[in-house]
Amino acid sequence: MQITQVTIREMKMRMKEPFSTSFGTMQDKHFLLLEVHDELGNTGWGESVAFDAPWYTEETVETSLHMLRDFLIPLLLGKDISHPDDVGSLFAPIRGNNMAKASLECAIWDLYAKRKGISLAEALGGQRERIEVGISIGIQKDLADLVDKVQRYLEEGYKRIKVKIKPGADVEVLRGLRSAFPHVPLMADANSAYSLDDIDLLKRLDEFNLLMIEQPLAHDDIIDHAVLQKQLKTPICLDESINSFEDARKAVELGSTKVINVKIGRVGGLSEAKRIHDYCMEKGIHVWCGGMLEAGIGRAHNIALTSLPNFTLPGDTAGSSRYWEKDIIDPEVIVENGYITVPSAPGIGFTPNLRTIEEFTTDIWHFKEN
Ligand code: OSB
Ligand code: MG
């Protein structure tokens, strides 16, 4: 397939509720929507996941735009691509910038599946017809608010509760939650808020029978997590630390992680996400699909990825209505009894809603081969 044109839309969408982590609070989701066109008039869609500020990883909306416009799109325009796996080698001369790369690569995957007339899930080798979903809840004002939220999401059917923790809002929060919900599948995400100096505190979390603790230590560490894991009963799940297949391999070999949160953007695209999935499956390491507060296009890619067999744990891919008054796809992502049905229509299987997309677009650029 020949890539003849790429459109970037800069988007701003207000979330229903602010989302707070150990690194800060977000209310407005600012991102890029990518639309790639082929020589036959087909289009494929992708969504960038970097935030406004570099507090999760180093990328931002602005760096993504810069990378796409000045490096990645020029590498792709006019190229004849036989399979989306080839995009990785095309982008190889550009170091890092995985989220920018992934937004474009995901659009190519959608386009590829549409040209073949198959769903993205099928193109990736996924088999599941529906996926189990959990929910990630930001830091709340107090324990009562958190208990209320958890109660509401359990009633909606979510299969696993993840709560954000940070120094000063950890042991007592989890103790309170555990006593309110003794048997709920529960986990905590620290977003890199601790160091090995906190080892005694982290060991106290073992008493709450958590499914796992996500990214307790530095965003770029895999060594200290291995040291910590030896002293914890609770399995460690790495998020920020895993930016590639090679990171995953090293973390698994070192014993730094027992579970991996796979995010398509963080690892540079669906092809790399699938490599990590396949490797973990071979090694008996369970994976689940993380989220970046995506709108509908990014969410659709996450759903397709989660249809692969080693996504054995509920992911963070909640329904559209958990984030948005109005999403940008038709139909919206719906969670029923804790499940999302994997669409079978060609490509991502959800139709971009051009009217709502236009409503949230703040800028637009078209790139053509010249
Ligand atoms: O660490 O998984 C994370 C949101 C923003 C940044 C980082 C993370 C998260 C979430 C929310 O946990 C996942 C979602 O609902 O999309
Ligand atoms: Mg995380």
mmCIF file of C-alpha atoms and ligand atoms in Angstrom:
data_model
loop_
_atom_site.group_PDB
_atom_site.id
_atom_site.type_symbol
_atom_site.label_atom_id
_atom_site.label_comp_id
_atom_site.label_asym_id
_atom_site.label_seq_id
_atom_site.Cartn_x
_atom_site.Cartn_y
_atom_site.Cartn_z
ATOM 1 C CA MET A 1 0.000 0.000 0.000
ATOM 2 C CA GLN A 2 1.139 3.467 -0.902
ATOM 3 C CA ILE A 3 0.817 6.246 1.679
ATOM 4 C CA THR A 4 -0.301 9.287 -0.304
ATOM 5 C CA GLN A 5 -1.415 11.709 2.385
ATOM 6 C CA VAL A 6 -1.403 12.175 6.160
ATOM 7 C CA THR A 7 -3.713 14.478 8.101
ATOM 8 C CA ILE A 8 -2.994 15.557 11.666
ATOM 9 C CA ARG A 9 -5.790 17.043 13.749
ATOM 10 C CA GLU A 10 -4.914 18.676 17.053
ATOM 11 C CA MET A 11 -7.677 17.834 19.512
ATOM 12 C CA LYS A 12 -8.836 19.106 22.867
ATOM 13 C CA MET A 13 -11.466 17.211 24.868
ATOM 14 C CA ARG A 14 -12.597 17.913 28.411
ATOM 15 C CA MET A 15 -12.833 14.864 30.658
ATOM 16 C CA LYS A 16 -15.945 14.440 32.788
ATOM 17 C CA GLU A 17 -13.768 14.364 35.898
ATOM 18 C CA PRO A 18 -10.168 15.332 36.602
ATOM 19 C CA PHE A 19 -7.739 12.416 36.910
ATOM 20 C CA SER A 20 -5.042 12.594 39.626
ATOM 21 C CA THR A 21 -1.894 10.524 39.942
ATOM 22 C CA SER A 22 1.293 10.816 41.999
ATOM 23 C CA PHE A 23 2.591 13.177 39.285
ATOM 24 C CA GLY A 24 -0.350 15.580 38.986
ATOM 25 C CA THR A 25 -3.923 16.184 37.871
ATOM 26 C CA MET A 26 -5.367 16.257 34.352
ATOM 27 C CA GLN A 27 -8.729 17.601 33.241
ATOM 28 C CA ASP A 28 -8.312 18.438 29.561
ATOM 29 C CA LYS A 29 -7.074 15.798 27.164
ATOM 30 C CA HIS A 30 -4.948 17.325 24.451
ATOM 31 C CA PHE A 31 -3.820 14.929 21.701
ATOM 32 C CA LEU A 32 -3.309 14.389 17.982
ATOM 33 C CA LEU A 33 -5.491 12.372 15.647
ATOM 34 C CA LEU A 34 -3.722 10.874 12.659
ATOM 35 C CA GLU A 35 -5.441 9.953 9.432
ATOM 36 C CA VAL A 36 -3.428 8.196 6.728
ATOM 37 C CA HIS A 37 -4.652 7.857 3.143
ATOM 38 C CA ASP A 38 -3.629 5.256 0.569
ATOM 39 C CA GLU A 39 -3.618 5.290 -3.234
ATOM 40 C CA LEU A 40 -7.055 3.638 -3.331
ATOM 41 C CA GLY A 41 -8.806 6.206 -1.168
ATOM 42 C CA ASN A 42 -8.839 4.115 2.035
ATOM 43 C CA THR A 43 -8.038 5.762 5.345
ATOM 44 C CA GLY A 44 -6.563 4.533 8.622
ATOM 45 C CA TRP A 45 -6.723 6.251 12.004
ATOM 46 C CA GLY A 46 -4.359 6.609 14.960
ATOM 47 C CA GLU A 47 -4.307 8.640 18.184
ATOM 48 C CA SER A 48 -1.280 10.039 20.032
ATOM 49 C CA VAL A 49 -1.131 9.434 23.785
ATOM 50 C CA ALA A 50 1.552 11.825 25.074
ATOM 51 C CA PHE A 51 0.232 14.402 27.535
ATOM 52 C CA ASP A 52 0.766 18.166 27.615
ATOM 53 C CA ALA A 53 3.667 17.875 30.049
ATOM 54 C CA PRO A 54 6.461 15.257 30.228
ATOM 55 C CA TRP A 55 5.632 13.826 33.645
ATOM 56 C CA TYR A 56 4.679 10.293 32.626
ATOM 57 C CA THR A 57 7.398 9.869 29.995
ATOM 58 C CA GLU A 58 9.507 12.491 28.245
ATOM 59 C CA GLU A 59 7.145 12.992 25.297
ATOM 60 C CA THR A 60 4.498 15.710 25.013
ATOM 61 C CA VAL A 61 1.852 16.690 22.462
ATOM 62 C CA GLU A 62 4.271 19.280 21.063
ATOM 63 C CA THR A 63 7.212 16.879 20.743
ATOM 64 C CA SER A 64 4.902 14.391 19.020
ATOM 65 C CA LEU A 65 3.816 17.030 16.532
ATOM 66 C CA HIS A 66 7.428 18.001 15.866
ATOM 67 C CA MET A 67 8.520 14.380 15.358
ATOM 68 C CA LEU A 68 5.583 13.551 13.112
ATOM 69 C CA ARG A 69 5.833 16.652 10.960
ATOM 70 C CA ASP A 70 9.592 16.936 10.637
ATOM 71 C CA PHE A 71 10.737 13.302 10.700
ATOM 72 C CA LEU A 72 8.177 10.500 10.728
ATOM 73 C CA ILE A 73 5.649 11.606 8.107
ATOM 74 C CA PRO A 74 8.409 12.482 5.591
ATOM 75 C CA LEU A 75 9.835 8.971 6.086
ATOM 76 C CA LEU A 76 6.465 7.416 5.298
ATOM 77 C CA LEU A 77 4.972 9.549 2.503
ATOM 78 C CA GLY A 78 5.073 7.893 -0.899
ATOM 79 C CA LYS A 79 6.470 4.633 0.525
ATOM 80 C CA ASP A 80 5.051 1.321 -0.558
ATOM 81 C CA ILE A 81 4.410 -0.680 2.592
ATOM 82 C CA SER A 82 3.576 -4.358 2.392
ATOM 83 C CA HIS A 83 2.964 -4.916 6.121
ATOM 84 C CA PRO A 84 2.702 -2.619 9.178
ATOM 85 C CA ASP A 85 5.626 -4.515 10.759
ATOM 86 C CA ASP A 86 7.820 -2.740 8.158
ATOM 87 C CA VAL A 87 7.054 0.684 9.647
ATOM 88 C CA GLY A 88 9.347 -0.053 12.604
ATOM 89 C CA SER A 89 12.444 -0.398 10.405
ATOM 90 C CA LEU A 90 11.472 2.712 8.461
ATOM 91 C CA PHE A 91 11.383 4.640 11.760
ATOM 92 C CA ALA A 92 14.506 2.975 13.180
ATOM 93 C CA PRO A 93 16.843 5.910 12.366
ATOM 94 C CA ILE A 94 14.777 8.079 14.742
ATOM 95 C CA ARG A 95 15.689 7.428 18.375
ATOM 96 C CA GLY A 96 12.949 7.161 20.995
ATOM 97 C CA ASN A 97 9.763 9.199 20.555
ATOM 98 C CA ASN A 98 7.729 6.024 20.796
ATOM 99 C CA MET A 99 4.373 7.704 21.301
ATOM 100 C CA ALA A 100 4.774 9.786 18.145
ATOM 101 C CA LYS A 101 5.834 6.666 16.209
ATOM 102 C CA ALA A 102 2.963 4.595 17.578
ATOM 103 C CA SER A 103 0.282 7.113 16.603
ATOM 104 C CA LEU A 104 1.310 6.800 12.951
ATOM 105 C CA GLU A 105 2.003 3.062 13.049
ATOM 106 C CA CYS A 106 -1.441 2.401 14.548
ATOM 107 C CA ALA A 107 -3.041 4.321 11.674
ATOM 108 C CA ILE A 108 -1.107 2.115 9.227
ATOM 109 C CA TRP A 109 -2.370 -1.025 11.031
ATOM 110 C CA ASP A 110 -5.957 0.209 10.734
ATOM 111 C CA LEU A 111 -5.443 0.963 7.041
ATOM 112 C CA TYR A 112 -3.819 -2.439 6.437
ATOM 113 C CA ALA A 113 -6.675 -4.335 8.096
ATOM 114 C CA LYS A 114 -9.267 -2.307 6.180
ATOM 115 C CA ARG A 115 -7.557 -3.088 2.869
ATOM 116 C CA LYS A 116 -7.651 -6.781 3.746
ATOM 117 C CA GLY A 117 -11.285 -6.502 4.796
ATOM 118 C CA ILE A 118 -10.554 -7.947 8.248
ATOM 119 C CA SER A 119 -10.755 -6.581 11.767
ATOM 120 C CA LEU A 120 -7.643 -5.132 13.364
ATOM 121 C CA ALA A 121 -7.959 -7.793 16.068
ATOM 122 C CA GLU A 122 -7.831 -10.513 13.412
ATOM 123 C CA ALA A 123 -4.932 -8.817 11.607
ATOM 124 C CA LEU A 124 -2.988 -8.921 14.878
ATOM 125 C CA GLY A 125 -3.819 -12.582 15.479
ATOM 126 C CA GLY A 126 -6.344 -11.950 18.243
ATOM 127 C CA GLN A 127 -8.934 -14.581 19.011
ATOM 128 C CA ARG A 128 -11.009 -13.261 21.878
ATOM 129 C CA GLU A 129 -14.526 -12.118 20.999
ATOM 130 C CA ARG A 130 -14.826 -10.059 24.148
ATOM 131 C CA ILE A 131 -12.323 -8.676 26.622
ATOM 132 C CA GLU A 132 -12.485 -8.239 30.388
ATOM 133 C CA VAL A 133 -12.030 -4.725 31.684
ATOM 134 C CA GLY A 134 -10.931 -3.147 34.910
ATOM 135 C CA ILE A 135 -10.832 0.473 35.901
ATOM 136 C CA SER A 136 -8.101 2.830 37.043
ATOM 137 C CA ILE A 137 -9.240 5.365 39.631
ATOM 138 C CA GLY A 138 -7.268 8.520 40.325
ATOM 139 C CA ILE A 139 -6.321 9.809 43.768
ATOM 140 C CA GLN A 140 -9.446 11.086 45.559
ATOM 141 C CA LYS A 141 -10.018 13.789 48.157
ATOM 142 C CA ASP A 142 -10.614 11.245 50.906
ATOM 143 C CA LEU A 143 -11.267 7.585 51.550
ATOM 144 C CA ALA A 144 -15.062 7.989 51.591
ATOM 145 C CA ASP A 145 -14.991 9.398 48.043
ATOM 146 C CA LEU A 146 -12.782 6.566 46.888
ATOM 147 C CA VAL A 147 -15.013 3.907 48.456
ATOM 148 C CA ASP A 148 -18.042 5.488 46.745
ATOM 149 C CA LYS A 149 -16.309 5.468 43.380
ATOM 150 C CA VAL A 150 -15.168 1.873 43.742
ATOM 151 C CA GLN A 151 -18.678 0.841 44.731
ATOM 152 C CA ARG A 152 -20.139 2.555 41.670
ATOM 153 C CA TYR A 153 -17.659 0.983 39.247
ATOM 154 C CA LEU A 154 -18.179 -2.472 40.742
ATOM 155 C CA GLU A 155 -21.908 -2.013 40.218
ATOM 156 C CA GLU A 156 -21.175 -1.115 36.588
ATOM 157 C CA GLY A 157 -19.425 -4.473 36.313
ATOM 158 C CA TYR A 158 -15.727 -3.557 36.180
ATOM 159 C CA LYS A 159 -13.696 -6.678 36.931
ATOM 160 C CA ARG A 160 -10.676 -5.215 38.660
ATOM 161 C CA ILE A 161 -10.040 -2.053 40.621
ATOM 162 C CA LYS A 162 -6.785 -0.146 40.303
ATOM 163 C CA VAL A 163 -6.122 2.809 42.559
ATOM 164 C CA LYS A 164 -3.382 5.363 42.353
ATOM 165 C CA ILE A 165 -1.146 5.753 45.393
ATOM 166 C CA LYS A 166 1.552 8.229 46.426
ATOM 167 C CA PRO A 167 3.589 8.856 49.573
ATOM 168 C CA GLY A 168 1.117 9.948 52.243
ATOM 169 C CA ALA A 169 -1.836 8.310 50.455
ATOM 170 C CA ASP A 170 -0.894 4.637 50.394
ATOM 171 C CA VAL A 171 -1.037 2.222 53.364
ATOM 172 C CA GLU A 172 -4.090 3.721 55.049
ATOM 173 C CA VAL A 173 -5.964 4.188 51.770
ATOM 174 C CA LEU A 174 -5.414 0.548 50.847
ATOM 175 C CA ARG A 175 -6.288 -0.627 54.346
ATOM 176 C CA GLY A 176 -9.567 1.276 54.177
ATOM 177 C CA LEU A 177 -10.377 -0.046 50.710
ATOM 178 C CA ARG A 178 -9.532 -3.613 51.649
ATOM 179 C CA SER A 179 -11.755 -3.528 54.672
ATOM 180 C CA ALA A 180 -14.635 -2.107 52.588
ATOM 181 C CA PHE A 181 -14.056 -4.616 49.757
ATOM 182 C CA PRO A 182 -12.375 -7.714 51.225
ATOM 183 C CA HIS A 183 -12.538 -9.873 48.087
ATOM 184 C CA VAL A 184 -12.381 -7.463 45.154
ATOM 185 C CA PRO A 185 -9.458 -7.899 42.723
ATOM 186 C CA LEU A 186 -7.462 -4.841 43.739
ATOM 187 C CA MET A 187 -4.142 -3.316 42.700
ATOM 188 C CA ALA A 188 -2.207 -0.089 43.232
ATOM 189 C CA ASP A 189 -0.251 2.095 40.786
ATOM 190 C CA ALA A 190 2.452 4.378 42.203
ATOM 191 C CA ASN A 191 3.636 5.942 38.918
ATOM 192 C CA SER A 192 7.257 5.899 40.124
ATOM 193 C CA ALA A 193 6.636 7.731 43.405
ATOM 194 C CA TYR A 194 8.932 5.626 45.639
ATOM 195 C CA SER A 195 12.551 4.560 45.968
ATOM 196 C CA LEU A 196 14.331 1.662 47.659
ATOM 197 C CA ASP A 197 14.502 3.855 50.782
ATOM 198 C CA ASP A 198 10.751 3.184 51.091
ATOM 199 C CA ILE A 199 11.172 -0.578 51.154
ATOM 200 C CA ASP A 200 9.683 -1.004 54.644
ATOM 201 C CA LEU A 201 6.569 0.909 53.663
ATOM 202 C CA LEU A 202 6.213 -1.041 50.410
ATOM 203 C CA LYS A 203 6.512 -4.336 52.318
ATOM 204 C CA ARG A 204 3.553 -3.302 54.470
ATOM 205 C CA LEU A 205 1.385 -3.373 51.351
ATOM 206 C CA ASP A 206 1.783 -7.168 51.232
ATOM 207 C CA GLU A 207 -0.924 -7.532 53.875
ATOM 208 C CA PHE A 208 -3.623 -6.227 51.498
ATOM 209 C CA ASN A 209 -3.468 -9.129 49.089
ATOM 210 C CA LEU A 210 -3.058 -6.919 46.026
ATOM 211 C CA LEU A 211 -3.057 -8.495 42.568
ATOM 212 C CA MET A 212 0.078 -6.465 41.900
ATOM 213 C CA ILE A 213 1.779 -3.155 42.521
ATOM 214 C CA GLU A 214 2.444 -1.124 39.393
ATOM 215 C CA GLN A 215 5.656 0.847 38.852
ATOM 216 C CA PRO A 216 6.623 1.606 42.455
ATOM 217 C CA LEU A 217 10.173 2.819 41.621
ATOM 218 C CA ALA A 218 11.827 5.136 39.105
ATOM 219 C CA HIS A 219 10.346 5.490 35.614
ATOM 220 C CA ASP A 220 13.581 4.309 33.989
ATOM 221 C CA ASP A 221 14.608 1.612 36.457
ATOM 222 C CA ILE A 222 14.755 -2.125 36.047
ATOM 223 C CA ILE A 223 17.565 -2.943 38.510
ATOM 224 C CA ASP A 224 16.064 -1.682 41.785
ATOM 225 C CA HIS A 225 12.715 -3.268 40.953
ATOM 226 C CA ALA A 226 14.470 -6.667 40.927
ATOM 227 C CA VAL A 227 15.882 -5.919 44.379
ATOM 228 C CA LEU A 228 12.445 -4.861 45.608
ATOM 229 C CA GLN A 229 10.639 -7.847 44.092
ATOM 230 C CA LYS A 230 12.844 -10.236 46.081
ATOM 231 C CA GLN A 231 11.532 -8.668 49.290
ATOM 232 C CA LEU A 232 7.863 -8.323 48.326
ATOM 233 C CA LYS A 233 5.177 -10.974 48.166
ATOM 234 C CA THR A 234 3.042 -8.684 45.998
ATOM 235 C CA PRO A 235 3.928 -9.115 42.320
ATOM 236 C CA ILE A 236 5.476 -6.066 40.658
ATOM 237 C CA CYS A 237 4.018 -4.906 37.353
ATOM 238 C CA LEU A 238 6.172 -2.580 35.261
ATOM 239 C CA ASP A 239 4.612 0.226 33.234
ATOM 240 C CA GLU A 240 6.877 3.278 32.644
ATOM 241 C CA SER A 241 10.083 1.174 32.625
ATOM 242 C CA ILE A 242 9.107 -0.925 29.593
ATOM 243 C CA ASN A 243 9.630 0.981 26.369
ATOM 244 C CA SER A 244 10.539 -1.885 24.055
ATOM 245 C CA PHE A 245 10.742 -5.629 23.595
ATOM 246 C CA GLU A 246 14.367 -5.414 24.800
ATOM 247 C CA ASP A 247 13.296 -3.674 28.028
ATOM 248 C CA ALA A 248 10.709 -6.410 28.587
ATOM 249 C CA ARG A 249 13.261 -9.159 27.995
ATOM 250 C CA LYS A 250 15.780 -7.594 30.389
ATOM 251 C CA ALA A 251 13.175 -6.967 33.103
ATOM 252 C CA VAL A 252 11.893 -10.532 32.900
ATOM 253 C CA GLU A 253 15.415 -12.010 32.895
ATOM 254 C CA LEU A 254 16.397 -9.894 35.914
ATOM 255 C CA GLY A 255 13.228 -10.761 37.832
ATOM 256 C CA SER A 256 12.181 -7.106 38.006
ATOM 257 C CA THR A 257 8.599 -7.774 37.022
ATOM 258 C CA LYS A 258 6.036 -10.576 37.169
ATOM 259 C CA VAL A 259 3.407 -8.852 35.059
ATOM 260 C CA ILE A 260 3.686 -6.263 32.288
ATOM 261 C CA ASN A 261 1.338 -3.395 31.546
ATOM 262 C CA VAL A 262 1.539 -3.076 27.758
ATOM 263 C CA LYS A 263 0.763 0.354 26.352
ATOM 264 C CA ILE A 264 0.935 0.650 22.586
ATOM 265 C CA GLY A 265 2.182 4.241 22.665
ATOM 266 C CA ARG A 266 4.870 3.673 25.270
ATOM 267 C CA VAL A 267 6.444 0.799 23.316
ATOM 268 C CA GLY A 268 6.268 2.491 19.899
ATOM 269 C CA GLY A 269 3.378 0.694 18.241
ATOM 270 C CA LEU A 270 1.294 -2.414 17.792
ATOM 271 C CA SER A 271 4.062 -4.516 16.203
ATOM 272 C CA GLU A 272 6.339 -4.001 19.232
ATOM 273 C CA ALA A 273 3.401 -4.528 21.631
ATOM 274 C CA LYS A 274 2.727 -7.848 19.937
ATOM 275 C CA ARG A 275 6.398 -8.890 20.186
ATOM 276 C CA ILE A 276 6.297 -8.187 23.922
ATOM 277 C CA HIS A 277 3.044 -10.136 24.187
ATOM 278 C CA ASP A 278 4.508 -13.135 22.345
ATOM 279 C CA TYR A 279 7.696 -13.151 24.424
ATOM 280 C CA CYS A 280 5.789 -12.884 27.709
ATOM 281 C CA MET A 281 3.479 -15.698 26.657
ATOM 282 C CA GLU A 282 6.494 -17.926 26.055
ATOM 283 C CA LYS A 283 7.928 -16.979 29.471
ATOM 284 C CA GLY A 284 4.685 -17.374 31.432
ATOM 285 C CA ILE A 285 4.500 -13.653 32.231
ATOM 286 C CA HIS A 286 0.943 -12.323 32.164
ATOM 287 C CA VAL A 287 0.224 -9.047 30.417
ATOM 288 C CA TRP A 288 -2.639 -6.580 30.388
ATOM 289 C CA CYS A 289 -3.389 -3.494 28.349
ATOM 290 C CA GLY A 290 -2.847 -0.153 30.038
ATOM 291 C CA GLY A 291 -4.560 3.099 29.189
ATOM 292 C CA MET A 292 -3.611 6.733 28.624
ATOM 293 C CA LEU A 293 -7.066 8.257 29.048
ATOM 294 C CA GLU A 294 -7.602 7.749 25.321
ATOM 295 C CA ALA A 295 -10.466 8.977 23.217
ATOM 296 C CA GLY A 296 -12.243 6.484 20.962
ATOM 297 C CA ILE A 297 -9.589 5.891 18.304
ATOM 298 C CA GLY A 298 -6.830 5.024 20.771
ATOM 299 C CA ARG A 299 -9.271 2.984 22.834
ATOM 300 C CA ALA A 300 -10.225 0.975 19.724
ATOM 301 C CA HIS A 301 -6.574 0.016 19.133
ATOM 302 C CA ASN A 302 -6.275 -1.052 22.774
ATOM 303 C CA ILE A 303 -9.336 -3.285 22.442
ATOM 304 C CA ALA A 304 -7.966 -4.991 19.334
ATOM 305 C CA LEU A 305 -4.615 -5.619 21.032
ATOM 306 C CA THR A 306 -6.312 -7.056 24.112
ATOM 307 C CA SER A 307 -7.917 -9.768 21.954
ATOM 308 C CA LEU A 308 -4.507 -11.538 21.868
ATOM 309 C CA PRO A 309 -4.368 -14.687 24.033
ATOM 310 C CA ASN A 310 -1.833 -13.657 26.699
ATOM 311 C CA PHE A 311 -3.861 -10.577 27.724
ATOM 312 C CA THR A 312 -5.173 -12.693 30.577
ATOM 313 C CA LEU A 313 -5.766 -9.900 33.103
ATOM 314 C CA PRO A 314 -8.406 -7.153 32.870
ATOM 315 C CA GLY A 315 -6.931 -3.966 31.372
ATOM 316 C CA ASP A 316 -7.488 -0.247 31.989
ATOM 317 C CA THR A 317 -9.554 0.126 28.804
ATOM 318 C CA ALA A 318 -12.781 1.328 30.404
ATOM 319 C CA GLY A 319 -15.838 2.434 28.409
ATOM 320 C CA SER A 320 -16.126 5.804 26.653
ATOM 321 C CA SER A 321 -18.666 7.134 29.156
ATOM 322 C CA ARG A 322 -16.177 6.812 32.016
ATOM 323 C CA TYR A 323 -14.155 9.637 30.443
ATOM 324 C CA TRP A 324 -16.296 11.577 27.949
ATOM 325 C CA GLU A 325 -19.701 13.190 27.607
ATOM 326 C CA LYS A 326 -19.371 12.410 23.921
ATOM 327 C CA ASP A 327 -16.687 10.241 22.305
ATOM 328 C CA ILE A 328 -15.341 10.570 18.748
ATOM 329 C CA ILE A 329 -16.353 7.131 17.446
ATOM 330 C CA ASP A 330 -19.560 5.379 16.454
ATOM 331 C CA PRO A 331 -20.638 3.364 18.300
ATOM 332 C CA GLU A 332 -18.938 4.451 21.533
ATOM 333 C CA VAL A 333 -17.058 1.823 23.595
ATOM 334 C CA ILE A 334 -19.580 0.134 25.840
ATOM 335 C CA VAL A 335 -18.810 -2.014 28.872
ATOM 336 C CA GLU A 336 -21.408 -4.620 29.746
ATOM 337 C CA ASN A 337 -20.970 -6.695 32.889
ATOM 338 C CA GLY A 338 -17.262 -5.887 32.742
ATOM 339 C CA TYR A 339 -16.799 -6.947 29.118
ATOM 340 C CA ILE A 340 -16.234 -5.111 25.860
ATOM 341 C CA THR A 341 -17.165 -6.905 22.641
ATOM 342 C CA VAL A 342 -14.260 -6.903 20.181
ATOM 343 C CA PRO A 343 -15.638 -5.469 16.940
ATOM 344 C CA SER A 344 -15.507 -7.629 13.825
ATOM 345 C CA ALA A 345 -15.916 -4.897 11.184
ATOM 346 C CA PRO A 346 -12.794 -4.127 9.113
ATOM 347 C CA GLY A 347 -9.961 -2.178 10.759
ATOM 348 C CA ILE A 348 -10.497 -0.730 14.236
ATOM 349 C CA GLY A 349 -14.176 -1.581 13.772
ATOM 350 C CA PHE A 350 -15.499 1.735 15.100
ATOM 351 C CA THR A 351 -16.346 4.585 12.730
ATOM 352 C CA PRO A 352 -14.668 7.937 13.411
ATOM 353 C CA ASN A 353 -17.478 10.405 14.052
ATOM 354 C CA LEU A 354 -16.421 13.297 11.814
ATOM 355 C CA ARG A 355 -18.898 15.692 13.382
ATOM 356 C CA THR A 356 -17.655 15.275 16.935
ATOM 357 C CA ILE A 357 -14.088 15.131 15.679
ATOM 358 C CA GLU A 358 -14.558 18.498 14.022
ATOM 359 C CA GLU A 359 -16.122 19.904 17.160
ATOM 360 C CA PHE A 360 -12.981 19.085 19.198
ATOM 361 C CA THR A 361 -10.394 19.951 16.522
ATOM 362 C CA THR A 362 -8.310 23.042 17.281
ATOM 363 C CA ASP A 363 -5.900 22.825 14.342
ATOM 364 C CA ILE A 364 -5.364 20.690 11.250
ATOM 365 C CA TRP A 365 -2.442 19.952 8.904
ATOM 366 C CA HIS A 366 -2.325 18.020 5.639
ATOM 367 C CA PHE A 367 0.877 16.414 4.377
ATOM 368 C CA LYS A 368 1.253 15.200 0.812
ATOM 369 C CA GLU A 369 4.150 13.926 -1.177
ATOM 370 C CA ASN A 370 5.637 16.710 -3.242
HETATM 371 O O1 OSB B 1 0.050 4.791 34.885
HETATM 372 O O2 OSB B 1 -1.399 3.648 33.881
HETATM 373 C C1 OSB B 1 -0.962 4.746 34.222
HETATM 374 C C2 OSB B 1 -3.400 7.531 33.284
HETATM 375 C C3 OSB B 1 -2.514 8.504 32.905
HETATM 376 C C4 OSB B 1 -1.163 8.258 32.968
HETATM 377 C C5 OSB B 1 -0.684 7.042 33.423
HETATM 378 C C6 OSB B 1 -1.574 6.044 33.790
HETATM 379 C C7 OSB B 1 -2.945 6.308 33.748
HETATM 380 C C8 OSB B 1 -3.972 5.377 34.179
HETATM 381 C C9 OSB B 1 -5.327 5.530 33.567
HETATM 382 O O3 OSB B 1 -3.801 4.563 35.042
HETATM 383 C C10 OSB B 1 -5.657 4.488 32.585
HETATM 384 C C11 OSB B 1 -6.885 4.848 31.774
HETATM 385 O O4 OSB B 1 -7.985 4.814 32.321
HETATM 386 O O5 OSB B 1 -6.723 5.175 30.580
HETATM 387 MG MG MG B 2 0.713 2.893 35.363
#
